[in-house]
PDB file of C-alpha atoms in Angstrom:
ATOM      1  CA  MET A   1       0.000   0.000   0.000  1.00  0.00           C
ATOM      2  CA  LYS A   2       1.311   3.441  -0.770  1.00  0.00           C
ATOM      3  CA  ASN A   3       2.235   5.417   2.340  1.00  0.00           C
ATOM      4  CA  ILE A   4       1.125   8.999   1.816  1.00  0.00           C
ATOM      5  CA  GLY A   5       0.906  10.009   5.456  1.00  0.00           C
ATOM      6  CA  SER A   6       3.884  12.367   5.408  1.00  0.00           C
ATOM      7  CA  GLU A   7       2.742  13.977   2.148  1.00  0.00           C
ATOM      8  CA  LEU A   8      -0.769  14.646   3.383  1.00  0.00           C
ATOM      9  CA  ILE A   9       0.473  15.853   6.739  1.00  0.00           C
ATOM     10  CA  GLY A  10       2.226  18.598   4.804  1.00  0.00           C
ATOM     11  CA  MET A  11      -0.808  19.277   2.624  1.00  0.00           C
ATOM     12  CA  VAL A  12      -3.238  19.508   5.518  1.00  0.00           C
ATOM     13  CA  GLY A  13      -0.776  21.324   7.758  1.00  0.00           C
ATOM     14  CA  PHE A  14      -0.475  18.919  10.692  1.00  0.00           C
ATOM     15  CA  GLY A  15       2.418  19.749  12.961  1.00  0.00           C
ATOM     16  CA  THR A  16       3.200  22.964  11.063  1.00  0.00           C
ATOM     17  CA  SER A  17       1.978  26.511  10.887  1.00  0.00           C
ATOM     18  CA  SER A  18      -0.407  26.511   7.983  1.00  0.00           C
ATOM     19  CA  SER A  19      -0.617  29.398   5.579  1.00  0.00           C
ATOM     20  CA  GLN A  20      -3.929  30.466   7.136  1.00  0.00           C
ATOM     21  CA  GLY A  21      -2.628  30.030  10.682  1.00  0.00           C
ATOM     22  CA  VAL A  22      -5.172  27.279  11.355  1.00  0.00           C
ATOM     23  CA  GLN A  23      -4.090  24.579  13.811  1.00  0.00           C
ATOM     24  CA  PRO A  24      -5.792  21.186  14.198  1.00  0.00           C
ATOM     25  CA  PRO A  25      -8.158  20.987  17.179  1.00  0.00           C
ATOM     26  CA  ALA A  26      -6.795  19.278  20.272  1.00  0.00           C
ATOM     27  CA  GLY A  27      -6.977  15.498  19.874  1.00  0.00           C
ATOM     28  CA  PHE A  28      -7.609  15.539  16.144  1.00  0.00           C
ATOM     29  CA  GLU A  29      -4.089  14.570  15.037  1.00  0.00           C
ATOM     30  CA  GLU A  30      -3.895  11.683  17.501  1.00  0.00           C
ATOM     31  CA  LEU A  31      -7.135  10.227  16.138  1.00  0.00           C
ATOM     32  CA  ALA A  32      -6.689  11.103  12.471  1.00  0.00           C
ATOM     33  CA  MET A  33      -3.065  10.387  11.604  1.00  0.00           C
ATOM     34  CA  PRO A  34      -3.238   6.558  11.989  1.00  0.00           C
ATOM     35  CA  LEU A  35      -6.057   6.481   9.414  1.00  0.00           C
ATOM     36  CA  PHE A  36      -4.144   8.049   6.497  1.00  0.00           C
ATOM     37  CA  ASP A  37      -3.134   4.846   4.739  1.00  0.00           C
ATOM     38  CA  SER A  38      -6.458   3.072   5.279  1.00  0.00           C
ATOM     39  CA  LEU A  39      -8.395   6.020   3.907  1.00  0.00           C
ATOM     40  CA  TYR A  40      -6.069   6.320   0.919  1.00  0.00           C
ATOM     41  CA  ASN A  41      -6.327   2.611   0.182  1.00  0.00           C
ATOM     42  CA  PHE A  42     -10.126   2.778   0.268  1.00  0.00           C
ATOM     43  CA  ALA A  43     -10.147   5.917  -1.882  1.00  0.00           C
ATOM     44  CA  ARG A  44      -7.783   4.297  -4.384  1.00  0.00           C
ATOM     45  CA  TRP A  45     -10.150   1.371  -4.857  1.00  0.00           C
ATOM     46  CA  LEU A  46     -13.085   3.742  -5.292  1.00  0.00           C
ATOM     47  CA  VAL A  47     -11.605   6.113  -7.876  1.00  0.00           C
ATOM     48  CA  HIS A  48      -8.998   3.868  -9.599  1.00  0.00           C
ATOM     49  CA  ASN A  49      -6.526   6.730  -9.797  1.00  0.00           C
ATOM     50  CA  SER A  50      -3.760   7.670  -7.338  1.00  0.00           C
ATOM     51  CA  ASN A  51      -4.004  11.419  -7.944  1.00  0.00           C
ATOM     52  CA  ASP A  52      -7.776  11.439  -7.511  1.00  0.00           C
ATOM     53  CA  ALA A  53      -7.407   9.269  -4.406  1.00  0.00           C
ATOM     54  CA  GLU A  54      -4.974  11.742  -2.863  1.00  0.00           C
ATOM     55  CA  ASP A  55      -7.337  14.624  -3.650  1.00  0.00           C
ATOM     56  CA  LEU A  56     -10.233  12.704  -2.114  1.00  0.00           C
ATOM     57  CA  VAL A  57      -8.317  11.946   1.082  1.00  0.00           C
ATOM     58  CA  GLN A  58      -7.058  15.520   1.351  1.00  0.00           C
ATOM     59  CA  GLU A  59     -10.596  16.889   0.982  1.00  0.00           C
ATOM     60  CA  THR A  60     -11.779  14.359   3.577  1.00  0.00           C
ATOM     61  CA  TYR A  61      -9.276  15.665   6.112  1.00  0.00           C
ATOM     62  CA  PHE A  62     -10.113  19.283   5.428  1.00  0.00           C
ATOM     63  CA  LYS A  63     -13.807  18.537   5.974  1.00  0.00           C
ATOM     64  CA  ALA A  64     -13.029  16.536   9.105  1.00  0.00           C
ATOM     65  CA  LEU A  65     -10.943  19.409  10.475  1.00  0.00           C
ATOM     66  CA  ARG A  66     -13.737  21.892   9.860  1.00  0.00           C
ATOM     67  CA  GLY A  67     -16.370  19.602  11.342  1.00  0.00           C
ATOM     68  CA  PHE A  68     -14.416  18.086  14.230  1.00  0.00           C
ATOM     69  CA  SER A  69     -16.463  20.062  16.762  1.00  0.00           C
ATOM     70  CA  SER A  70     -19.504  18.014  15.691  1.00  0.00           C
ATOM     71  CA  PHE A  71     -17.782  14.696  16.429  1.00  0.00           C
ATOM     72  CA  GLN A  72     -19.153  13.063  19.560  1.00  0.00           C
ATOM     73  CA  PRO A  73     -16.308  11.949  21.885  1.00  0.00           C
ATOM     74  CA  GLY A  74     -16.523   8.256  22.623  1.00  0.00           C
ATOM     75  CA  SER A  75     -18.177   7.411  19.308  1.00  0.00           C
ATOM     76  CA  ASN A  76     -16.476   5.644  16.398  1.00  0.00           C
ATOM     77  CA  PHE A  77     -13.980   8.118  14.917  1.00  0.00           C
ATOM     78  CA  ARG A  78     -12.844   5.707  12.194  1.00  0.00           C
ATOM     79  CA  ALA A  79     -16.413   5.220  10.977  1.00  0.00           C
ATOM     80  CA  TRP A  80     -16.919   9.003  11.104  1.00  0.00           C
ATOM     81  CA  MET A  81     -13.859   9.603   8.890  1.00  0.00           C
ATOM     82  CA  PHE A  82     -14.782   6.896   6.407  1.00  0.00           C
ATOM     83  CA  ARG A  83     -18.309   8.293   6.172  1.00  0.00           C
ATOM     84  CA  ILE A  84     -16.907  11.731   5.333  1.00  0.00           C
ATOM     85  CA  LEU A  85     -14.723  10.186   2.627  1.00  0.00           C
ATOM     86  CA  LYS A  86     -17.649   8.196   1.249  1.00  0.00           C
ATOM     87  CA  ASN A  87     -19.920  11.258   1.144  1.00  0.00           C
ATOM     88  CA  THR A  88     -17.171  13.326  -0.466  1.00  0.00           C
ATOM     89  CA  PHE A  89     -16.742  10.667  -3.129  1.00  0.00           C
ATOM     90  CA  VAL A  90     -20.475  10.504  -3.834  1.00  0.00           C
ATOM     91  CA  SER A  91     -20.764  14.275  -4.113  1.00  0.00           C
ATOM     92  CA  SER A  92     -17.864  14.323  -6.579  1.00  0.00           C
ATOM     93  CA  CYS A  93     -19.506  11.793  -8.894  1.00  0.00           C
ATOM     94  CA  SER A  94     -21.630  12.997 -11.772  1.00  0.00           C
ATOM     95  CA  THR A  95     -25.198  11.813 -12.169  1.00  0.00           C
ATOM     96  CA  LEU A  96     -24.102   9.668 -15.129  1.00  0.00           C
ATOM     97  CA  GLU A  97     -21.323   8.036 -13.103  1.00  0.00           C
ATOM     98  CA  ARG A  98     -23.758   7.226 -10.289  1.00  0.00           C
ATOM     99  CA  ARG A  99     -26.192   5.651 -12.760  1.00  0.00           C
ATOM    100  CA  MET A 100     -23.391   3.545 -14.234  1.00  0.00           C
ATOM    101  CA  THR A 101     -22.596   2.029 -10.839  1.00  0.00           C
ATOM    102  CA  VAL A 102     -26.015   0.358 -10.575  1.00  0.00           C
ATOM    103  CA  ALA A 103     -25.531  -2.690 -12.755  1.00  0.00           C
ATOM    104  CA  MET A 104     -26.250  -5.684 -10.530  1.00  0.00           C
ATOM    105  CA  ASP A 105     -29.620  -7.099  -9.532  1.00  0.00           C
ATOM    106  CA  SER A 106     -31.646  -4.853  -7.267  1.00  0.00           C
ATOM    107  CA  GLU A 107     -30.673  -5.448  -3.653  1.00  0.00           C
ATOM    108  CA  GLU A 108     -34.324  -5.083  -2.737  1.00  0.00           C
ATOM    109  CA  ASP A 109     -35.189  -8.254  -4.653  1.00  0.00           C
ATOM    110  CA  GLY A 110     -35.590 -11.462  -2.699  1.00  0.00           C
ATOM    111  CA  PRO A 111     -34.838 -12.302   0.932  1.00  0.00           C
ATOM    112  CA  GLU A 112     -31.692 -11.260   2.745  1.00  0.00           C
ATOM    113  CA  LEU A 113     -28.759 -13.357   1.573  1.00  0.00           C
ATOM    114  CA  ALA A 114     -26.492 -15.262   3.931  1.00  0.00           C
ATOM    115  CA  VAL A 115     -22.958 -13.988   4.422  1.00  0.00           C
ATOM    116  CA  ASP A 116     -20.052 -16.373   4.970  1.00  0.00           C
ATOM    117  CA  THR A 117     -17.395 -15.218   7.422  1.00  0.00           C
ATOM    118  CA  GLU A 118     -14.528 -17.022   5.676  1.00  0.00           C
ATOM    119  CA  THR A 119     -14.917 -17.109   1.921  1.00  0.00           C
ATOM    120  CA  PRO A 120     -12.670 -17.895  -1.078  1.00  0.00           C
ATOM    121  CA  GLU A 121     -12.652 -14.247  -2.109  1.00  0.00           C
ATOM    122  CA  ALA A 122     -11.729 -13.148   1.427  1.00  0.00           C
ATOM    123  CA  ILE A 123      -8.746 -15.500   1.366  1.00  0.00           C
ATOM    124  CA  LEU A 124      -7.770 -14.260  -2.092  1.00  0.00           C
ATOM    125  CA  MET A 125      -7.951 -10.614  -1.032  1.00  0.00           C
ATOM    126  CA  HIS A 126      -5.817 -11.217   2.051  1.00  0.00           C
ATOM    127  CA  ARG A 127      -3.246 -13.603   0.579  1.00  0.00           C
ATOM    128  CA  SER A 128      -2.983 -12.734  -3.074  1.00  0.00           C
ATOM    129  CA  ASN A 129      -2.088  -9.734  -5.195  1.00  0.00           C
ATOM    130  CA  SER A 130      -3.677 -11.365  -8.194  1.00  0.00           C
ATOM    131  CA  GLN A 131      -4.578  -8.936 -10.948  1.00  0.00           C
ATOM    132  CA  LEU A 132      -7.510 -11.195 -11.725  1.00  0.00           C
ATOM    133  CA  VAL A 133      -8.988 -10.657  -8.281  1.00  0.00           C
ATOM    134  CA  GLN A 134      -8.345  -6.913  -8.418  1.00  0.00           C
ATOM    135  CA  ARG A 135      -9.995  -6.690 -11.831  1.00  0.00           C
ATOM    136  CA  ALA A 136     -13.030  -8.596 -10.549  1.00  0.00           C
ATOM    137  CA  ILE A 137     -13.377  -6.196  -7.624  1.00  0.00           C
ATOM    138  CA  ASP A 138     -12.827  -3.156  -9.844  1.00  0.00           C
ATOM    139  CA  ASP A 139     -15.679  -4.328 -12.071  1.00  0.00           C
ATOM    140  CA  LEU A 140     -18.168  -4.328  -9.192  1.00  0.00           C
ATOM    141  CA  PRO A 141     -20.651  -1.445  -8.984  1.00  0.00           C
ATOM    142  CA  VAL A 142     -19.328   0.988  -6.408  1.00  0.00           C
ATOM    143  CA  GLN A 143     -21.952   0.247  -3.749  1.00  0.00           C
ATOM    144  CA  TYR A 144     -20.925  -3.420  -3.747  1.00  0.00           C
ATOM    145  CA  ARG A 145     -17.210  -2.718  -4.087  1.00  0.00           C
ATOM    146  CA  GLU A 146     -17.093  -0.333  -1.138  1.00  0.00           C
ATOM    147  CA  THR A 147     -19.016  -2.746   1.095  1.00  0.00           C
ATOM    148  CA  LEU A 148     -16.731  -5.639   0.228  1.00  0.00           C
ATOM    149  CA  LEU A 149     -13.573  -3.573   0.795  1.00  0.00           C
ATOM    150  CA  LEU A 150     -14.724  -2.202   4.134  1.00  0.00           C
ATOM    151  CA  CYS A 151     -15.439  -5.738   5.307  1.00  0.00           C
ATOM    152  CA  GLU A 152     -12.537  -7.720   3.826  1.00  0.00           C
ATOM    153  CA  VAL A 153      -9.739  -5.146   3.653  1.00  0.00           C
ATOM    154  CA  GLU A 154     -10.534  -2.810   6.548  1.00  0.00           C
ATOM    155  CA  GLU A 155     -12.041  -5.674   8.583  1.00  0.00           C
ATOM    156  CA  MET A 156     -14.939  -3.557   9.793  1.00  0.00           C
ATOM    157  CA  SER A 157     -17.989  -4.928  11.520  1.00  0.00           C
ATOM    158  CA  TYR A 158     -21.388  -4.903   9.840  1.00  0.00           C
ATOM    159  CA  GLN A 159     -22.428  -2.188  12.288  1.00  0.00           C
ATOM    160  CA  GLU A 160     -19.494   0.040  11.290  1.00  0.00           C
ATOM    161  CA  ILE A 161     -20.172  -0.489   7.590  1.00  0.00           C
ATOM    162  CA  ALA A 162     -23.850   0.297   8.062  1.00  0.00           C
ATOM    163  CA  GLU A 163     -22.896   3.489   9.903  1.00  0.00           C
ATOM    164  CA  ILE A 164     -20.416   4.586   7.230  1.00  0.00           C
ATOM    165  CA  LEU A 165     -22.729   3.888   4.290  1.00  0.00           C
ATOM    166  CA  SER A 166     -25.926   4.978   6.084  1.00  0.00           C
ATOM    167  CA  ILE A 167     -27.717   1.730   5.255  1.00  0.00           C
ATOM    168  CA  PRO A 168     -29.349  -1.011   7.382  1.00  0.00           C
ATOM    169  CA  ILE A 169     -27.210  -3.969   8.500  1.00  0.00           C
ATOM    170  CA  GLY A 170     -29.438  -6.243   6.428  1.00  0.00           C
ATOM    171  CA  THR A 171     -28.495  -4.264   3.307  1.00  0.00           C
ATOM    172  CA  VAL A 172     -24.816  -4.573   4.243  1.00  0.00           C
ATOM    173  CA  MET A 173     -25.187  -8.346   4.390  1.00  0.00           C
ATOM    174  CA  SER A 174     -27.085  -8.454   1.109  1.00  0.00           C
ATOM    175  CA  ARG A 175     -24.478  -6.340  -0.686  1.00  0.00           C
ATOM    176  CA  LEU A 176     -21.657  -8.468   0.707  1.00  0.00           C
ATOM    177  CA  ALA A 177     -23.302 -11.654  -0.478  1.00  0.00           C
ATOM    178  CA  ARG A 178     -23.876 -10.275  -3.974  1.00  0.00           C
ATOM    179  CA  ALA A 179     -20.373  -8.807  -4.197  1.00  0.00           C
ATOM    180  CA  ARG A 180     -18.739 -12.049  -3.067  1.00  0.00           C
ATOM    181  CA  LYS A 181     -20.795 -14.034  -5.537  1.00  0.00           C
ATOM    182  CA  ALA A 182     -19.817 -11.706  -8.388  1.00  0.00           C
ATOM    183  CA  VAL A 183     -16.107 -11.844  -7.499  1.00  0.00           C
ATOM    184  CA  ARG A 184     -16.223 -15.623  -7.183  1.00  0.00           C
ATOM    185  CA  GLU A 185     -17.971 -16.071 -10.521  1.00  0.00           C
ATOM    186  CA  SER A 186     -15.627 -13.653 -12.262  1.00  0.00           C
ATOM    187  CA  PHE A 187     -12.576 -15.472 -10.930  1.00  0.00           C
ATOM    188  CA  LEU A 188     -13.935 -18.948 -11.669  1.00  0.00           C
ATOM    189  CA  ASN A 189     -14.674 -17.980 -15.272  1.00  0.00           C
ATOM    190  CA  THR A 190     -11.106 -16.902 -16.066  1.00  0.00           C
ATOM    191  CA  PRO A 191      -9.025 -19.100 -18.420  1.00  0.00           C
ATOM    192  CA  ARG A 192      -6.250 -19.249 -15.809  1.00  0.00           C
ATOM    193  CA  TYR A 193      -8.534 -20.746 -13.184  1.00  0.00           C
ATOM    194  CA  SER A 194      -9.996 -23.189 -15.707  1.00  0.00           C
ATOM    195  CA  THR A 195      -6.485 -24.408 -16.510  1.00  0.00           C
ATOM    196  CA  ILE A 196      -5.612 -24.821 -12.829  1.00  0.00           C
ATOM    197  CA  LYS A 197      -8.877 -26.646 -12.206  1.00  0.00           C
ATOM    198  CA  ARG A 198      -8.281 -28.969 -15.164  1.00  0.00           C
ATOM    199  CA  LEU A 199      -4.729 -29.788 -14.039  1.00  0.00           C
ATOM    200  CA  ALA A 200      -5.891 -30.405 -10.483  1.00  0.00           C
ATOM    201  CA  SER A 201      -8.613 -32.705 -11.744  1.00  0.00           C
ATOM    202  CA  SER A 202      -6.138 -34.629 -13.880  1.00  0.00           C
ATOM    203  CA  HIS A 203      -3.753 -34.953 -10.932  1.00  0.00           C
ATOM    204  CA  ARG A 204      -6.567 -36.200  -8.698  1.00  0.00           C
ATOM    205  CA  ASP A 205      -7.706 -38.749 -11.280  1.00  0.00           C
ATOM    206  CA  ALA A 206      -4.142 -39.999 -11.665  1.00  0.00           C
ATOM    207  CA  ARG A 207      -3.771 -40.451  -7.924  1.00  0.00           C
ATOM    208  CA  GLU A 208      -7.123 -42.238  -7.653  1.00  0.00           C
ATOM    209  CA  GLY A 209      -6.106 -44.514 -10.506  1.00  0.00           C
ATOM    210  CA  CYS A 210      -2.870 -45.348  -8.730  1.00  0.00           C
ATOM    211  CA  TRP A 211      -4.640 -46.159  -5.479  1.00  0.00           C
ATOM    212  CA  SER A 212      -7.197 -48.350  -7.248  1.00  0.00           C
ATOM    213  CA  SER A 213      -4.608 -50.368  -9.174  1.00  0.00           C
ATOM    214  CA  PRO A 214      -4.409 -53.995  -7.905  1.00  0.00           C
ATOM    215  CA  ARG A 215      -1.226 -54.944  -6.117  1.00  0.00           C
ATOM    216  CA  HIS A 216       0.734 -57.996  -7.343  1.00  0.00           C
TER     217      HIS A 216
END
């Protein structure tokens, strides 16, 4: 993950005298600085561009600085920051871009879907840098992509995700199930996976044939 903490500290003015003479409120730096890389990583997945991600994170911190007086001490600061980033991202999207993100089946259709806690795509996201997996996630509509990333990459609870995205927990679970299914199907349909699956099947058949051969 790209570490942009020091760069953004300079941009936002933490620990320095800013050009406007504005200093961060007491306690803000201690809470905010550890979140730089996580926020950038999330922004990078959302916008697919490092420059835009940096702009999005910078704007998030400026808004958080201005609105820090509204933050309730003792509540979830991380969720508060991610919600600001999410809202900033949404407000920066054009109407056309927002329409283009809605491409999967309506999440209102059908009963709430079950969510597995340990899934193939979770293992892939944690243990692999596969371009195939990244492409599958990139292809998800943003509302499914952001939910999956908050859960699998940032390891947030359903409650935190619901708070950040301003949706019910049931909708979080539904989006996760649909996102995981889409990533799984995308990965399973790749030629590379088909080749691996075919070789594994051949290896298994060979071993079974060896075990079943009569001994002399």
